[in-house]
Tab-separated table of C-alpha atoms in Angstrom:
chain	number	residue	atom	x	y	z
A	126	UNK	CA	-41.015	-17.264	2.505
A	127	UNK	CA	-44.911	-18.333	3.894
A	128	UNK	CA	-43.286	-20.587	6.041
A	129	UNK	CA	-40.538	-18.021	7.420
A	130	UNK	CA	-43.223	-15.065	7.794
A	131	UNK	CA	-45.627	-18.089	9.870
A	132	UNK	CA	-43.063	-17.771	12.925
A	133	UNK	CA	-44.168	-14.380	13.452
A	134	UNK	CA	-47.676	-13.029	14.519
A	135	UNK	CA	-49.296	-10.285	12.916
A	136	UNK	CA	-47.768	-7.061	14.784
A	137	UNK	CA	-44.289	-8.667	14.254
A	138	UNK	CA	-45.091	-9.358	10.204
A	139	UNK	CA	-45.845	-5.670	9.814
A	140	UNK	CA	-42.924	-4.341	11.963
A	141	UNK	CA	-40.393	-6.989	9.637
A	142	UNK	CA	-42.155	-5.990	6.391
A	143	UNK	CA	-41.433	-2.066	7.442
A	144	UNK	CA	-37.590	-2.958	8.446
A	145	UNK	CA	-37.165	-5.031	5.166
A	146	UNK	CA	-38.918	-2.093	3.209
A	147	UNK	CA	-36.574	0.453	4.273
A	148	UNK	CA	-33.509	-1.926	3.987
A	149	UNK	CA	-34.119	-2.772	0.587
A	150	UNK	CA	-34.663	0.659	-0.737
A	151	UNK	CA	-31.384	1.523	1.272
A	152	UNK	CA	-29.529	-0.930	-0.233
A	153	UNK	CA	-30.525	-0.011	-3.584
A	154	UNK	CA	-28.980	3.330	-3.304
A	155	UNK	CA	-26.204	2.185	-1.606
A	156	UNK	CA	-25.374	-0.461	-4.581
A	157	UNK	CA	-26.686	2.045	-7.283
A	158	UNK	CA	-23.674	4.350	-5.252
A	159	UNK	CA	-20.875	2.314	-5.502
A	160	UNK	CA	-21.837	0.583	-8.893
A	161	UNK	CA	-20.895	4.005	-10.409
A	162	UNK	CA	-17.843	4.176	-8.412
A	163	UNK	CA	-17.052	0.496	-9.821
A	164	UNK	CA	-18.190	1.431	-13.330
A	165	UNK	CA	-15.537	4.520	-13.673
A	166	UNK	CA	-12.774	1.479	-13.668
A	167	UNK	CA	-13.421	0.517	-17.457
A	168	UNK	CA	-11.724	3.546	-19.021
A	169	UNK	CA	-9.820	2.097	-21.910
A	170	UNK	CA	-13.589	0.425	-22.843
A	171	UNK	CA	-15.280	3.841	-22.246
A	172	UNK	CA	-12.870	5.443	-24.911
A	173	UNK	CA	-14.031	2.695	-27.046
A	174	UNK	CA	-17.196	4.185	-28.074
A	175	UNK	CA	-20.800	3.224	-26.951
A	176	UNK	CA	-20.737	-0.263	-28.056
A	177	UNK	CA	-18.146	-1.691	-26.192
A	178	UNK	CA	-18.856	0.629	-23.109
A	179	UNK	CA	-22.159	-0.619	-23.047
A	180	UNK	CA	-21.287	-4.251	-22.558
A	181	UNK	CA	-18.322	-2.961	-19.631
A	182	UNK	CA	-21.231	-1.605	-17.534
A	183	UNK	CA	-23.323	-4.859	-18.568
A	184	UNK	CA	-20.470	-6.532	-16.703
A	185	UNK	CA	-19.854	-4.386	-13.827
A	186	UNK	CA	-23.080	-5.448	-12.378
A	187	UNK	CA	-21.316	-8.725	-11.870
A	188	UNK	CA	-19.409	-6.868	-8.636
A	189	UNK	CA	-23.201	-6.397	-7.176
A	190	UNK	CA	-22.609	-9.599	-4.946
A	191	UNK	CA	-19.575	-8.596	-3.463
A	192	UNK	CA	-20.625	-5.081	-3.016
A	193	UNK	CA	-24.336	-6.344	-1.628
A	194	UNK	CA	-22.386	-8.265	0.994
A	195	UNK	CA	-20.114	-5.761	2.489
A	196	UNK	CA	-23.172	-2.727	2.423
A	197	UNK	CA	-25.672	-5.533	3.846
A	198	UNK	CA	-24.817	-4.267	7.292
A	199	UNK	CA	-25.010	-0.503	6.893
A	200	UNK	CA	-28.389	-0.848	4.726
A	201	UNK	CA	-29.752	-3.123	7.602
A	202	UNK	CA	-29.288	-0.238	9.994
A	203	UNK	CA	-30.019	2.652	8.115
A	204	UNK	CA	-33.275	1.097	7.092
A	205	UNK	CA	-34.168	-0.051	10.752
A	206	UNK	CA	-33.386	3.773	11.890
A	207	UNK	CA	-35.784	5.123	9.182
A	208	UNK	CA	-38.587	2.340	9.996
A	209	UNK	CA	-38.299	3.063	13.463
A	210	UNK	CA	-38.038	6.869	13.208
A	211	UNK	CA	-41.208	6.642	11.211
A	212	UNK	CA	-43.345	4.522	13.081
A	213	UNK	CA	-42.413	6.728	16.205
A	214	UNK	CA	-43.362	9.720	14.288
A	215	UNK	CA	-46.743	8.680	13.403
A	216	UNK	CA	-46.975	7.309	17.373
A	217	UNK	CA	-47.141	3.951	16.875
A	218	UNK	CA	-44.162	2.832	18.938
A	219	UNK	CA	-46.575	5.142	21.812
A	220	UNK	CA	-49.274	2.825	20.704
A	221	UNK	CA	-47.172	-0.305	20.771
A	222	UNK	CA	-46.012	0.999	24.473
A	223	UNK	CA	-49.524	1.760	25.690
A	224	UNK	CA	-51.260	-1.686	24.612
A	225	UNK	CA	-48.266	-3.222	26.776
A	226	UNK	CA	-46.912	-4.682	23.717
A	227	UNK	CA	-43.874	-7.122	25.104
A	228	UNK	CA	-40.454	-5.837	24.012
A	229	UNK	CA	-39.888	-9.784	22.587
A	230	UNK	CA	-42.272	-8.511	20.008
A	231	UNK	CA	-39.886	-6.044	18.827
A	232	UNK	CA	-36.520	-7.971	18.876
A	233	UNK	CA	-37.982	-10.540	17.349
A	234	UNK	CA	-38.906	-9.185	13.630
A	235	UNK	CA	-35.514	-7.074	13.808
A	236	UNK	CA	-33.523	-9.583	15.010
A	237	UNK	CA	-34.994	-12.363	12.458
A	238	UNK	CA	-34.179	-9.725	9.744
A	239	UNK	CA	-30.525	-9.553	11.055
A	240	UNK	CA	-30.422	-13.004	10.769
A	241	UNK	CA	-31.266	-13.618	7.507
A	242	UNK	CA	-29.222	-10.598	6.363
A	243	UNK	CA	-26.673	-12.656	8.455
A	244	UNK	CA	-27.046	-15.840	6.141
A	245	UNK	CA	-27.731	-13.473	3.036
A	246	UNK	CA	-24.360	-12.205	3.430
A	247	UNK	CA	-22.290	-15.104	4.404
A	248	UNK	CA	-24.027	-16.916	1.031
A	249	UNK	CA	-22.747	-13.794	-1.233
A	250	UNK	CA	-19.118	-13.389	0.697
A	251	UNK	CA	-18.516	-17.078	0.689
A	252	UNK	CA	-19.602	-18.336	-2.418
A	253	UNK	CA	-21.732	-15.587	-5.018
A	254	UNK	CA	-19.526	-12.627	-4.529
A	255	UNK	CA	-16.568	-14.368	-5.589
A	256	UNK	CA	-17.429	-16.359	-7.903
A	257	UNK	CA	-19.434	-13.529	-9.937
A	258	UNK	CA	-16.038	-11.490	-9.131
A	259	UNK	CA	-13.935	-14.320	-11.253
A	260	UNK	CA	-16.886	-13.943	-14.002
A	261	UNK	CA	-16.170	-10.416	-14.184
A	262	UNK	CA	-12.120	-10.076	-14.039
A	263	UNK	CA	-12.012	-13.216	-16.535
A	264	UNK	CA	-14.241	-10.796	-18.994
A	265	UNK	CA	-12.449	-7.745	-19.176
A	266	UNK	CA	-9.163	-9.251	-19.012
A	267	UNK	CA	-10.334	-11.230	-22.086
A	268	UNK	CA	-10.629	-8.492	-24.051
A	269	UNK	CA	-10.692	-9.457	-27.492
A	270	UNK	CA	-8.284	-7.673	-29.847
A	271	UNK	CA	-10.881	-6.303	-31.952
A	272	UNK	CA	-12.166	-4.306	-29.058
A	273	UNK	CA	-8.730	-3.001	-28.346
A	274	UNK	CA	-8.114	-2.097	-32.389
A	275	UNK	CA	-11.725	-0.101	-31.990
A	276	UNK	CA	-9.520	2.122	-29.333
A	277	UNK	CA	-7.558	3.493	-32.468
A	278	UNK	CA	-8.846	6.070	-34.795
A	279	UNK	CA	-6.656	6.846	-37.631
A	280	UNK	CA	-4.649	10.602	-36.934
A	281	UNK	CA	-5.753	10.875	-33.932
A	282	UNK	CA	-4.016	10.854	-30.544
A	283	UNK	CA	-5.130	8.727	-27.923
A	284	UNK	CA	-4.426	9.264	-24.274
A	285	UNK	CA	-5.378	5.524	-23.071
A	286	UNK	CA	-4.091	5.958	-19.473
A	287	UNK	CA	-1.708	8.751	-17.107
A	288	UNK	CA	1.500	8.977	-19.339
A	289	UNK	CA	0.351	6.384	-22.219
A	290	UNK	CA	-0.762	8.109	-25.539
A	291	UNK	CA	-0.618	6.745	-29.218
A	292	UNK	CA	-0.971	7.691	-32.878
A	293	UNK	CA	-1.970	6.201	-35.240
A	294	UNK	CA	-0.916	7.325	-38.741
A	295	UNK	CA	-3.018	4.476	-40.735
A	296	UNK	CA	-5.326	1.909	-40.748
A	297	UNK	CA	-4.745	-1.396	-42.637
A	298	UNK	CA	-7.346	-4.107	-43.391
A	299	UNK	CA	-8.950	-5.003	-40.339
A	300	UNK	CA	-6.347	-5.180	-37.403
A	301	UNK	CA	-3.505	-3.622	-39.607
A	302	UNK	CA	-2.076	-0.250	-38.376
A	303	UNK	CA	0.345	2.045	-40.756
A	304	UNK	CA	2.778	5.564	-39.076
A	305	UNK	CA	2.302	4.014	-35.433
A	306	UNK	CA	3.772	6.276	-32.326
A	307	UNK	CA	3.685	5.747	-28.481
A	308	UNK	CA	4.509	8.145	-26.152
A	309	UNK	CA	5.375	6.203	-22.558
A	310	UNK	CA	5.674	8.432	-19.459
A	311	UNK	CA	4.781	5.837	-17.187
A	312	UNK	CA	8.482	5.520	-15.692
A	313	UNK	CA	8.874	8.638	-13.340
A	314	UNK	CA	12.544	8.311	-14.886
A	315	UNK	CA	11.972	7.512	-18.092
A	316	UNK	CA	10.487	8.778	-21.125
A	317	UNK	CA	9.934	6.149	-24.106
A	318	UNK	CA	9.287	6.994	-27.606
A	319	UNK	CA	8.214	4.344	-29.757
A	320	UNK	CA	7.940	4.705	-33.494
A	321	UNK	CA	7.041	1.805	-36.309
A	322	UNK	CA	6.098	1.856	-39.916
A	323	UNK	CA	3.688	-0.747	-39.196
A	324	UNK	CA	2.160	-2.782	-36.212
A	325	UNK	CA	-0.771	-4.556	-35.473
A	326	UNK	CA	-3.155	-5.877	-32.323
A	327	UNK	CA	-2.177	-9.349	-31.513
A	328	UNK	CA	-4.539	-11.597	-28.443
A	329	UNK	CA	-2.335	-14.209	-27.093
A	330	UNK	CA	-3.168	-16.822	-24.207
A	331	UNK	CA	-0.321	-14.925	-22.448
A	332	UNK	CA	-2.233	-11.061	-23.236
A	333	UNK	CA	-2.928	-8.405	-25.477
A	334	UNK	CA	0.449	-6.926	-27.466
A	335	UNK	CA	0.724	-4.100	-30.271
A	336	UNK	CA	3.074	-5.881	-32.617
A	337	UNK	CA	5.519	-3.408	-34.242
A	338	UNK	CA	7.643	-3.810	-36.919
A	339	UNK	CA	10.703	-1.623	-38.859
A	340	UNK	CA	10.441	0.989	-35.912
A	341	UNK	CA	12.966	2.528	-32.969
A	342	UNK	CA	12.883	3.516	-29.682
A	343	UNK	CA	13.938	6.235	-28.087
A	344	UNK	CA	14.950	6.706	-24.621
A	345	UNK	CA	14.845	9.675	-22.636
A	346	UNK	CA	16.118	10.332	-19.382
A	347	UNK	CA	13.730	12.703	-17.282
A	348	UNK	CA	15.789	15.506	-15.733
A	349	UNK	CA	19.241	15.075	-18.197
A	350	UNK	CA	20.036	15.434	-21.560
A	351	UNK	CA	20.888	11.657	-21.615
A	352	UNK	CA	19.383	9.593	-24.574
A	353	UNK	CA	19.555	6.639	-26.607
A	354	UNK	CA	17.896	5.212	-30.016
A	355	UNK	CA	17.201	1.591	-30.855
A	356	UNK	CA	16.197	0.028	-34.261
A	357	UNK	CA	14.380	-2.998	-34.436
A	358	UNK	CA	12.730	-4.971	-36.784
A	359	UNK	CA	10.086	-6.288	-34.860
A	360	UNK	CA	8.849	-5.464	-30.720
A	361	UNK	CA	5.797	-6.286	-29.109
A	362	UNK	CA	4.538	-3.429	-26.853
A	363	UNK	CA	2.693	-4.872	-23.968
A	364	UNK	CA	-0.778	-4.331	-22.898
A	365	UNK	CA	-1.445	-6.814	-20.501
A	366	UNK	CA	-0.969	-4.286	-17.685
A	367	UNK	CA	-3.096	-1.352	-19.211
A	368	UNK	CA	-6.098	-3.782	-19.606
A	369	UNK	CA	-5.086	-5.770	-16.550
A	370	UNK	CA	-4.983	-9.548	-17.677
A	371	UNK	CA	-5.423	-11.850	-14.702
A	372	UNK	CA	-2.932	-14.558	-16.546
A	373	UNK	CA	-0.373	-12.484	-16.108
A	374	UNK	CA	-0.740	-11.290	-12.101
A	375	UNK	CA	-3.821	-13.962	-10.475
A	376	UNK	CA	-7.101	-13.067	-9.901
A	377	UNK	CA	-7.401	-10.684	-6.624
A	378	UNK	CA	-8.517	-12.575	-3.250
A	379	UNK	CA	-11.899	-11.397	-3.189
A	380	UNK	CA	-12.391	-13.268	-6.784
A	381	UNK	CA	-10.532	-16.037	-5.710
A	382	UNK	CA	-12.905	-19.310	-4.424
A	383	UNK	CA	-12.956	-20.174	-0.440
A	384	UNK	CA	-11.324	-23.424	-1.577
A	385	UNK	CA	-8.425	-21.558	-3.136
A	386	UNK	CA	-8.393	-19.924	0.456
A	387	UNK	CA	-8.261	-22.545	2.790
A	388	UNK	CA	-5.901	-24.388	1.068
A	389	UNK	CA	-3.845	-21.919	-1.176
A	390	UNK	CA	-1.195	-23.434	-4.036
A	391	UNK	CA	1.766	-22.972	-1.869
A	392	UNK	CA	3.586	-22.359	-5.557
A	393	UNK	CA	1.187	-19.188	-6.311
A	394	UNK	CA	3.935	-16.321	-6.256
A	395	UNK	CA	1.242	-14.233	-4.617
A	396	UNK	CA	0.184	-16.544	-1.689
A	397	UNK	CA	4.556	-17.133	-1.468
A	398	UNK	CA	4.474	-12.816	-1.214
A	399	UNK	CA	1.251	-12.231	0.915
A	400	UNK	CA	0.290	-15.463	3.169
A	401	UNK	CA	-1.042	-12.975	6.195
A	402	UNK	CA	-3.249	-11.426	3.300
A	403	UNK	CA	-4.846	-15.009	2.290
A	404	UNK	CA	-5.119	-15.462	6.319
A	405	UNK	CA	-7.403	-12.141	6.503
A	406	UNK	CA	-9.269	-12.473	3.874
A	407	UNK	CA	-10.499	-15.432	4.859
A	408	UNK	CA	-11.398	-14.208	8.483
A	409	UNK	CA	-13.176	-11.063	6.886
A	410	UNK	CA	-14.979	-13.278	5.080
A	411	UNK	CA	-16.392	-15.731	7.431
A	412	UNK	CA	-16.546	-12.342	10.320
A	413	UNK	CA	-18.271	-9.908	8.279
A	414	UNK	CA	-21.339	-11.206	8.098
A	415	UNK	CA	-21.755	-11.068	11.654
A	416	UNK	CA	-21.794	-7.257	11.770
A	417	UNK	CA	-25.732	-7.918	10.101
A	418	UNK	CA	-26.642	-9.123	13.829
A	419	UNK	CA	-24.701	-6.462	15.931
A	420	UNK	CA	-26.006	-3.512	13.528
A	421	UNK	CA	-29.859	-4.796	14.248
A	422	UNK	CA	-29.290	-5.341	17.741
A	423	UNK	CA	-28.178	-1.200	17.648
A	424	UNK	CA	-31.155	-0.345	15.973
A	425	UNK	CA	-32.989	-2.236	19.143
A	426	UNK	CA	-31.067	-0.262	21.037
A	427	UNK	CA	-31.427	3.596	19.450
A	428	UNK	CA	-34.237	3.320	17.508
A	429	UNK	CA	-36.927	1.026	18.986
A	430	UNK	CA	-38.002	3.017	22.041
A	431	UNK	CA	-40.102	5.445	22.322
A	432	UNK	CA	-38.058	9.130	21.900
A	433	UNK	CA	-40.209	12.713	22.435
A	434	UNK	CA	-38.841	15.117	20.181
A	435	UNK	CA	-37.943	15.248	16.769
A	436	UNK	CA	-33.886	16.619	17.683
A	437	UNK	CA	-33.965	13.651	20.378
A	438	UNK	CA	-34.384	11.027	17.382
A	439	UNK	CA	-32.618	12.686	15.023
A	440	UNK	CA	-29.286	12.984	18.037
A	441	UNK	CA	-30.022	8.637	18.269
A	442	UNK	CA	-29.754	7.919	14.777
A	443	UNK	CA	-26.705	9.801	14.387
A	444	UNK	CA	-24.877	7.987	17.608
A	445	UNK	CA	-26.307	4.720	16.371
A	446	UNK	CA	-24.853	5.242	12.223
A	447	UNK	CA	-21.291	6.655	14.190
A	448	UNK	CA	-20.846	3.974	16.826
A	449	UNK	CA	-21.612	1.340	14.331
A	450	UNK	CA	-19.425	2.737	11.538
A	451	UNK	CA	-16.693	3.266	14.286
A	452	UNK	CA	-17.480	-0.621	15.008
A	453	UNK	CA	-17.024	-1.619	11.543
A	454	UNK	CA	-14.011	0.495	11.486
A	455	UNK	CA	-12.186	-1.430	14.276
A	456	UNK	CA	-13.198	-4.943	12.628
A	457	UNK	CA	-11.269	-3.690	9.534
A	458	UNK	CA	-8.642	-2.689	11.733
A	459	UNK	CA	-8.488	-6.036	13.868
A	460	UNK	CA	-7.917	-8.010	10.848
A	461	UNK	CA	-4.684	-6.292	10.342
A	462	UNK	CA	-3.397	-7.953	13.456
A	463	UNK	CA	-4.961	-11.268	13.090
A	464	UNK	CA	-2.965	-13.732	12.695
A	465	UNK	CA	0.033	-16.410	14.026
A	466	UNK	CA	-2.245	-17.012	16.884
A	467	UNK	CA	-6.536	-18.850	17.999
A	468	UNK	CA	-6.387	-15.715	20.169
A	469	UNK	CA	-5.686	-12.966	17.761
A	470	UNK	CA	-7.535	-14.646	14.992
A	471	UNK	CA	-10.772	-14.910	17.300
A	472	UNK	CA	-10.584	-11.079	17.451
A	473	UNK	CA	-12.799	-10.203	14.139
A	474	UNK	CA	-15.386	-12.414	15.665
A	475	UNK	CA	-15.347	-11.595	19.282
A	476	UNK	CA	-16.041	-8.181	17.722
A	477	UNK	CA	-19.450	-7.903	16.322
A	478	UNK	CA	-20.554	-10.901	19.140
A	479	UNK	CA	-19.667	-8.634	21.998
A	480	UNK	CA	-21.146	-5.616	20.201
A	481	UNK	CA	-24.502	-7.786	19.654
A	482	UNK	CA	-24.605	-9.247	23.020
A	483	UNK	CA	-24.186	-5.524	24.931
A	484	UNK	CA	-26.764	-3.754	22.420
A	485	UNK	CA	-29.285	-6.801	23.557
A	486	UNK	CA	-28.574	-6.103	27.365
A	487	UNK	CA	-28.958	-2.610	26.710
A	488	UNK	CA	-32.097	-2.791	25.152
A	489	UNK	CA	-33.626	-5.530	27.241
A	490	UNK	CA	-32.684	-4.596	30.562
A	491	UNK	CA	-34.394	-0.713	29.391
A	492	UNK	CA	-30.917	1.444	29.774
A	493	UNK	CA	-30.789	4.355	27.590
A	494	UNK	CA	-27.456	6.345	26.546
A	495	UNK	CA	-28.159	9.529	27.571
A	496	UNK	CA	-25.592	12.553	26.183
A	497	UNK	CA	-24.347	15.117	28.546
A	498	UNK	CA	-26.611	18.151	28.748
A	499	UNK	CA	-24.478	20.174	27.187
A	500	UNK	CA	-23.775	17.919	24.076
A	501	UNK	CA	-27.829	17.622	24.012
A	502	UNK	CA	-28.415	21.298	24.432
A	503	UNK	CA	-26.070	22.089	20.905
A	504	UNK	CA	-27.604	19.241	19.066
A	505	UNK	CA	-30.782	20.449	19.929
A	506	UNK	CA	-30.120	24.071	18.739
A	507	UNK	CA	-28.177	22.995	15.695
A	508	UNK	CA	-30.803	20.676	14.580
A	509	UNK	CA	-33.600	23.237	15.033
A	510	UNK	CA	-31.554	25.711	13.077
A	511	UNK	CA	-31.152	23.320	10.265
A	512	UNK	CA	-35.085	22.974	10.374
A	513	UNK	CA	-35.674	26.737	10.022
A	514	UNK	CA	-33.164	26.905	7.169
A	515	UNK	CA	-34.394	24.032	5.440
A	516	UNK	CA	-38.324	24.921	5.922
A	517	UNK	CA	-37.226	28.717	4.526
A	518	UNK	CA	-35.439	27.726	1.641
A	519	UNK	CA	-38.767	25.688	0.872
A	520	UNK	CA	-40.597	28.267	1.619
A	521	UNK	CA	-38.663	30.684	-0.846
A	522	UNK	CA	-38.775	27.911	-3.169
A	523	UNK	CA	-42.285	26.938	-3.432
A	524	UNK	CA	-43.332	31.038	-3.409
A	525	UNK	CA	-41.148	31.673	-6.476
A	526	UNK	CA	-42.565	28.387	-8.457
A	527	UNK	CA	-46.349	29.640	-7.442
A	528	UNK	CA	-44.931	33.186	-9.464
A	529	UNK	CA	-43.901	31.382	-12.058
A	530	UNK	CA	-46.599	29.463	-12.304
A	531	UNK	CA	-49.244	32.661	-11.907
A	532	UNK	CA	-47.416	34.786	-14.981
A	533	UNK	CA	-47.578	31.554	-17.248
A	534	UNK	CA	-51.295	31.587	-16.920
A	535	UNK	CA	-51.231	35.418	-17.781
């Protein structure tokens, strides 16, 4: 890190410290955002009780990587937009301007940043993110039966997931359950009932099944009167699909290794189903972390100038976070037409290249994107209503807390 920060002088140190600052604390949220999102996936471990929903979340911060690498971008910019906005707020971009500061002093801290956000990402897409993505669909596929058994609480029913509910009459031993009944709505044409006198929660290599034994099933058709009852001795009701085990279906392609990419088992049902799919994937991976360079180069572009007026920033950071979005929208959008041939599959990286390339020109050469007077004069009035609003709910706010605060001391 010394010898990184040693390429820069002291005014660039501080301006990359500032950028970094605000990137971090972005991407923090950002993660902290989508971690949540992530976390809400683990229902049947959630119904478990606080023990084994406790270790799911433990686990869910293995999709951190993955999700680091794909926000990297968006943090990079949001964070260069706040840095900026504040160091124009307290006049030091008028200071930097004045001393005849050379603009290479600015492009270079924000441009080094987008670099190493550039290698940053294309470490966690290409290697971290999937492999801690593998870690994590290996350990809640594994679940272990016992955690599955804790799902059941004797005579109660159990909605496990839409149109999957069970009772349990009994418990036996330790994995032994007594009275068992399923109720399957899954099928939008089909209505199962399953019924046993006993069953238990058998792990395989294969998955997780309910074992039932002396039982029948009845089937129901939805919308008819039709029906029909079988007896069995023994059935194995299968879970693998409620909890998702990877054995049975592959690991998805963002948990599968860039190895396993770039030369795919030509056997794997998948890759024989999907081989445009492995062909993207691989593109997005080695493309996306190019976007880190074309989102600083916009931040060059909107945010490190000098701009007079507060509605005047404020209109620049919201062009800069829609252009680059609508950017990062086409690359998605590209990669669904990459593909059979060098030109088309050159596309996802042309992409952010061009972007960073024209942002640079921009910014060097001293253009400005100016909006049309009439899109400026609207902004301008919008944003200075939102200001009044905001500064008199404050206002009403901080006048009823210093009430409050005067009849507590009588």
């Amino acid at each position: 890190y010394q010898h990184f920060m040693a390429i820069f002088n002291t005014l660039e140190r501080y301006l990359f410290t500032r950028h970094l600052t605000a990137m971090l604390l972005v991407l923090v949220g950002l993660n902290g955002i989508m971690w949540i999102i992530w976390a809400t996936r683990g229902e049947l471990f959630f119904a478990s009780g606080i023990g084994p929903a406790l270790n799911f979340l433990g686990l869910t911060f293995l999709v951190l990587p993955l999700l680091t690498a794909s926000l990297l971008p968006f943090a990079l910019l949001i964070g260069g937009l706040m840095a900026f906005g504040r160091l124009n707020r307290d006049a030091e971009l008028v200071i930097l301007n004045a001393s005849g500061a050379a603009r290479k002093h600015i492009v270079k801290p924000v441009m080094g940043l987008g670099l190493v956000a550039t290698v940053l990402g294309a470490a966690l897409s290409l290697q971290f993110g999937p492999s801690t993505m593998r870690n994590f669909e290996q350990s809640t596929s594994n679940a272990s039966a016992e955690l599955i058994f804790s799902v059941f609480q004797q005579g109660e029913f159990k909605r496990l997931s839409d149109g999957l509910t069970i009772h349990i009459g009994s418990t036996i031993g330790t994995s032994g359950l007594g009275e068992v009944f399923i109720s399957d709505e899954r099928d939008p044409d089909t209505h199962f009932l399953y019924y046993a006198s006993k069953g238990a929660v058998v792990q395989r290599e294969e998955g997780a099944y309910l074992g039932l034994a002396n039982g029948e099933i009845h089937r129901l058709e939805k919308g008819s009167d039709a029906s029909s009852i079988v007896k069995f001795d023994s059935y194995a009701f299968d879970f693998s699909a409620l909890l998702a085990t990877q054995k049975a279906r592959g690991f998805p392609l963002n948990a599968r290794y860039l190895n396993e990419l770039w030369t795919p088992d030509f056997n794997d049902p998948f890759f024989q189903a999907n081989p445009r799919q492995v062909e993207r994937e691989l593109l997005d991976r080695f493309s996306s972390p190019l976007y880190c360079l074309a989102f600083a180069a916009a931040v060059l572009f909107f945010a490190a100038r000098v701009t007079t007026g507060r509605q005047g920033k404020f209109m620049a950071g919201f062009v800069a976070f829609l252009l680059c979005a609508a950017l990062r929208g086409v690359g998605w959008g590209v990669l669904g037409f990459s593909g059979g041939s060098l030109v088309l599959n050159l596309l996802p990286f042309l992409l952010p290249v061009s972007a960073t390339i024209i942002f640079m020109w921009l910014y060097l050469s001293g253009r400005t994107l100016k909006a049309p007077l009439w899109l400026q004069s609207i902004w301008d009035a919008a944003a200075l209503r939102a200001e009044n609003w905001l500064r008199h709910v404050w206002s009403k706010w901080f006048d009823r807390q210093s009430r409050l605060q005067q009849g507590a001391g009588k």
